């Protein structure tokens, strides 16, 4: 690997992405435009952004490690995300949009009460920092191992870069980054796979010399019980995670919210196969990786086959895809803090200017917490153990009750707190106390089944009990009254704000088109260093260049001229 060329690619592209973020610094006029992009994001952009927000370098590190050790089951695990996307598109995404709320926390306050909202906000912020800290660790590990840099300084620098980008640009900057990383990583995968098969001796050699059971749908500790529980977990996670709810509420209508989830599900049918092939192929080249070394399987295959420059491109893609995931979480955590804590409790009369200042400061505060979490991941078992355990312990208890409340007329705030608290406590006992007391913990499948199954069962039992007793939720009755008042209220249309939102969207589409063209030119330049792969790289660059016409054409259809007032004699 030519380190100078790869490092140069990383620096050039990173500077370009930062300039993209800064270009949106003046487009966020208020909370609605900064956190929800004016609620008029095109559904296909929202869908790609959801896909990339869910995806990160952890995909290559955590699932790549499983693919190297166990084979095809890593694909099976990720197909559960497709199931979660389909269920969300059918039932959950349109429900979230129909609530009319800016954030999931706002819905929780109106439907389940202030006490539930406060409890959920604090728990959500902690869990988000834990998860995104592990994501930051993943990309820092990849970058430091590839460029020979120390892990801790790499983690800090990359984390600070993520925070700066989010604090400046808001949701549109995050979504533009999502689109660019989707394009870059797709291009990188299409380059890597044929080169990886060639290095592994071809398809027949790979199939013949793979370990026994390597292509089984389930394998090792990842049993059918785990897969079923993980599928249920992803229904809750994709349908109820506050980060992803923002993608459903930032489009125009409920039907568009469904399309966002359907696009996500479609992409998760084929993408796991493409992503997991390189670490699986590396097993036939170097079968001797052990322990945490397996987390580098994907990276080692890239280093084995990629020509100069392209390694830098894929590292940049992995970093910014991780950045997109972490940026989205920071954007939402900051939105929740600003909208639901600062504005809701501390300063209800705050001006838009003051709220924007709080939003950007809080992004830095929570981002520094994310960096702190990333620094301790290596000391608590590595990325696979950390990610799956956090999901098993917190996913069901935190996400299932608000989703249930989208449909239930009987679930109360008090019941929600009891169900969440009891489920979290039992999950923590199974994960921490039981192993310490007996020396033997739950299996991976049982841990996941307990984590997501327990709150689901308790919610169903409560619903049946409340139905039998003829009980209804006081909070639900208050919500019906509130919605009726909203419908009766006359909404004053701020024509200047509507105009600014259209300008923001038009600008965002133009930036995407320009950025795709820049990526294509960068790939054309790398053709000079690609040797035998130059033709493949040039072909993919041409496809990206042609695709730039799509957002450019869409931007031309966005009208930004103010609507002229009707003549006075027509008004009278």
mmCIF file with all atom_site columns, C-alpha atoms in Angstrom, residues 54 63 77 80-81 83-85 88 92 127 131-132 225-241 244 386-400 403 427 447-453 455-456:
data_model
loop_
_atom_site.group_PDB
_atom_site.id
_atom_site.type_symbol
_atom_site.label_atom_id
_atom_site.label_alt_id
_atom_site.label_comp_id
_atom_site.label_asym_id
_atom_site.label_entity_id
_atom_site.label_seq_id
_atom_site.pdbx_PDB_ins_code
_atom_site.Cartn_x
_atom_site.Cartn_y
_atom_site.Cartn_z
_atom_site.occupancy
_atom_site.B_iso_or_equiv
_atom_site.pdbx_formal_charge
_atom_site.auth_seq_id
_atom_site.auth_comp_id
_atom_site.auth_asym_id
_atom_site.auth_atom_id
_atom_site.pdbx_PDB_model_num
ATOM 1  C CA . UNK A 1 54  ? -27.816 2.574   10.332 1.00 0.00 ? 54  UNK A CA 1
ATOM 2  C CA . UNK A 1 63  ? -20.151 -8.352  11.322 1.00 0.00 ? 63  UNK A CA 1
ATOM 3  C CA . UNK A 1 77  ? -27.936 -11.664 10.905 1.00 0.00 ? 77  UNK A CA 1
ATOM 4  C CA . UNK A 1 80  ? -33.056 -9.315  10.027 1.00 0.00 ? 80  UNK A CA 1
ATOM 5  C CA . UNK A 1 81  ? -32.588 -5.589  9.391  1.00 0.00 ? 81  UNK A CA 1
ATOM 6  C CA . UNK A 1 83  ? -37.393 -7.544  8.059  1.00 0.00 ? 83  UNK A CA 1
ATOM 7  C CA . UNK A 1 84  ? -37.342 -4.632  10.495 1.00 0.00 ? 84  UNK A CA 1
ATOM 8  C CA . UNK A 1 85  ? -37.434 -2.152  7.598  1.00 0.00 ? 85  UNK A CA 1
ATOM 9  C CA . UNK A 1 88  ? -41.567 -0.305  9.825  1.00 0.00 ? 88  UNK A CA 1
ATOM 10 C CA . UNK A 1 92  ? -44.629 2.288   12.026 1.00 0.00 ? 92  UNK A CA 1
ATOM 11 C CA . UNK A 1 127 ? -27.524 4.626   25.437 1.00 0.00 ? 127 UNK A CA 1
ATOM 12 C CA . UNK A 1 131 ? -23.659 2.847   20.917 1.00 0.00 ? 131 UNK A CA 1
ATOM 13 C CA . UNK A 1 132 ? -22.080 5.652   18.918 1.00 0.00 ? 132 UNK A CA 1
ATOM 14 C CA . UNK A 1 225 ? -33.367 -18.449 18.427 1.00 0.00 ? 225 UNK A CA 1
ATOM 15 C CA . UNK A 1 226 ? -30.869 -15.592 18.184 1.00 0.00 ? 226 UNK A CA 1
ATOM 16 C CA . UNK A 1 227 ? -31.938 -14.761 14.597 1.00 0.00 ? 227 UNK A CA 1
ATOM 17 C CA . UNK A 1 228 ? -35.640 -14.620 15.525 1.00 0.00 ? 228 UNK A CA 1
ATOM 18 C CA . UNK A 1 229 ? -34.940 -12.459 18.570 1.00 0.00 ? 229 UNK A CA 1
ATOM 19 C CA . UNK A 1 230 ? -32.652 -10.193 16.537 1.00 0.00 ? 230 UNK A CA 1
ATOM 20 C CA . UNK A 1 231 ? -35.394 -9.775  13.905 1.00 0.00 ? 231 UNK A CA 1
ATOM 21 C CA . UNK A 1 232 ? -37.839 -8.650  16.615 1.00 0.00 ? 232 UNK A CA 1
ATOM 22 C CA . UNK A 1 233 ? -35.170 -6.362  18.039 1.00 0.00 ? 233 UNK A CA 1
ATOM 23 C CA . UNK A 1 234 ? -34.749 -4.693  14.639 1.00 0.00 ? 234 UNK A CA 1
ATOM 24 C CA . UNK A 1 235 ? -38.482 -4.117  14.322 1.00 0.00 ? 235 UNK A CA 1
ATOM 25 C CA . UNK A 1 236 ? -38.202 -2.118  17.554 1.00 0.00 ? 236 UNK A CA 1
ATOM 26 C CA . UNK A 1 237 ? -34.862 -0.539  16.665 1.00 0.00 ? 237 UNK A CA 1
ATOM 27 C CA . UNK A 1 238 ? -35.605 0.579   13.102 1.00 0.00 ? 238 UNK A CA 1
ATOM 28 C CA . UNK A 1 239 ? -39.193 1.465   13.921 1.00 0.00 ? 239 UNK A CA 1
ATOM 29 C CA . UNK A 1 240 ? -38.623 3.197   17.228 1.00 0.00 ? 240 UNK A CA 1
ATOM 30 C CA . UNK A 1 241 ? -35.050 4.418   17.590 1.00 0.00 ? 241 UNK A CA 1
ATOM 31 C CA . UNK A 1 244 ? -34.387 6.889   12.747 1.00 0.00 ? 244 UNK A CA 1
ATOM 32 C CA . UNK A 1 386 ? -20.182 -4.446  23.359 1.00 0.00 ? 386 UNK A CA 1
ATOM 33 C CA . UNK A 1 387 ? -22.641 -3.837  20.487 1.00 0.00 ? 387 UNK A CA 1
ATOM 34 C CA . UNK A 1 388 ? -24.763 -6.963  20.928 1.00 0.00 ? 388 UNK A CA 1
ATOM 35 C CA . UNK A 1 389 ? -24.913 -6.639  24.699 1.00 0.00 ? 389 UNK A CA 1
ATOM 36 C CA . UNK A 1 390 ? -26.054 -3.004  24.615 1.00 0.00 ? 390 UNK A CA 1
ATOM 37 C CA . UNK A 1 391 ? -28.738 -3.923  22.081 1.00 0.00 ? 391 UNK A CA 1
ATOM 38 C CA . UNK A 1 392 ? -29.951 -6.931  24.070 1.00 0.00 ? 392 UNK A CA 1
ATOM 39 C CA . UNK A 1 393 ? -30.137 -5.090  27.404 1.00 0.00 ? 393 UNK A CA 1
ATOM 40 C CA . UNK A 1 394 ? -31.684 -1.778  26.301 1.00 0.00 ? 394 UNK A CA 1
ATOM 41 C CA . UNK A 1 395 ? -33.364 -2.293  22.913 1.00 0.00 ? 395 UNK A CA 1
ATOM 42 C CA . UNK A 1 396 ? -36.668 -3.870  23.958 1.00 0.00 ? 396 UNK A CA 1
ATOM 43 C CA . UNK A 1 397 ? -37.277 -1.971  27.225 1.00 0.00 ? 397 UNK A CA 1
ATOM 44 C CA . UNK A 1 398 ? -36.659 1.461   25.657 1.00 0.00 ? 398 UNK A CA 1
ATOM 45 C CA . UNK A 1 399 ? -38.118 1.055   22.171 1.00 0.00 ? 399 UNK A CA 1
ATOM 46 C CA . UNK A 1 400 ? -41.092 -1.296  22.541 1.00 0.00 ? 400 UNK A CA 1
ATOM 47 C CA . UNK A 1 403 ? -44.060 1.910   19.562 1.00 0.00 ? 403 UNK A CA 1
ATOM 48 C CA . UNK A 1 427 ? -31.910 -7.765  31.557 1.00 0.00 ? 427 UNK A CA 1
ATOM 49 C CA . UNK A 1 447 ? -29.702 -13.018 26.093 1.00 0.00 ? 447 UNK A CA 1
ATOM 50 C CA . UNK A 1 448 ? -31.313 -11.537 22.993 1.00 0.00 ? 448 UNK A CA 1
ATOM 51 C CA . UNK A 1 449 ? -34.609 -13.394 23.499 1.00 0.00 ? 449 UNK A CA 1
ATOM 52 C CA . UNK A 1 450 ? -34.861 -12.146 27.075 1.00 0.00 ? 450 UNK A CA 1
ATOM 53 C CA . UNK A 1 451 ? -33.930 -8.602  26.087 1.00 0.00 ? 451 UNK A CA 1
ATOM 54 C CA . UNK A 1 452 ? -36.539 -8.103  23.358 1.00 0.00 ? 452 UNK A CA 1
ATOM 55 C CA . UNK A 1 453 ? -39.122 -10.730 24.303 1.00 0.00 ? 453 UNK A CA 1
ATOM 56 C CA . UNK A 1 455 ? -41.068 -6.204  27.354 1.00 0.00 ? 455 UNK A CA 1
ATOM 57 C CA . UNK A 1 456 ? -43.130 -7.391  24.382 1.00 0.00 ? 456 UNK A CA 1
#
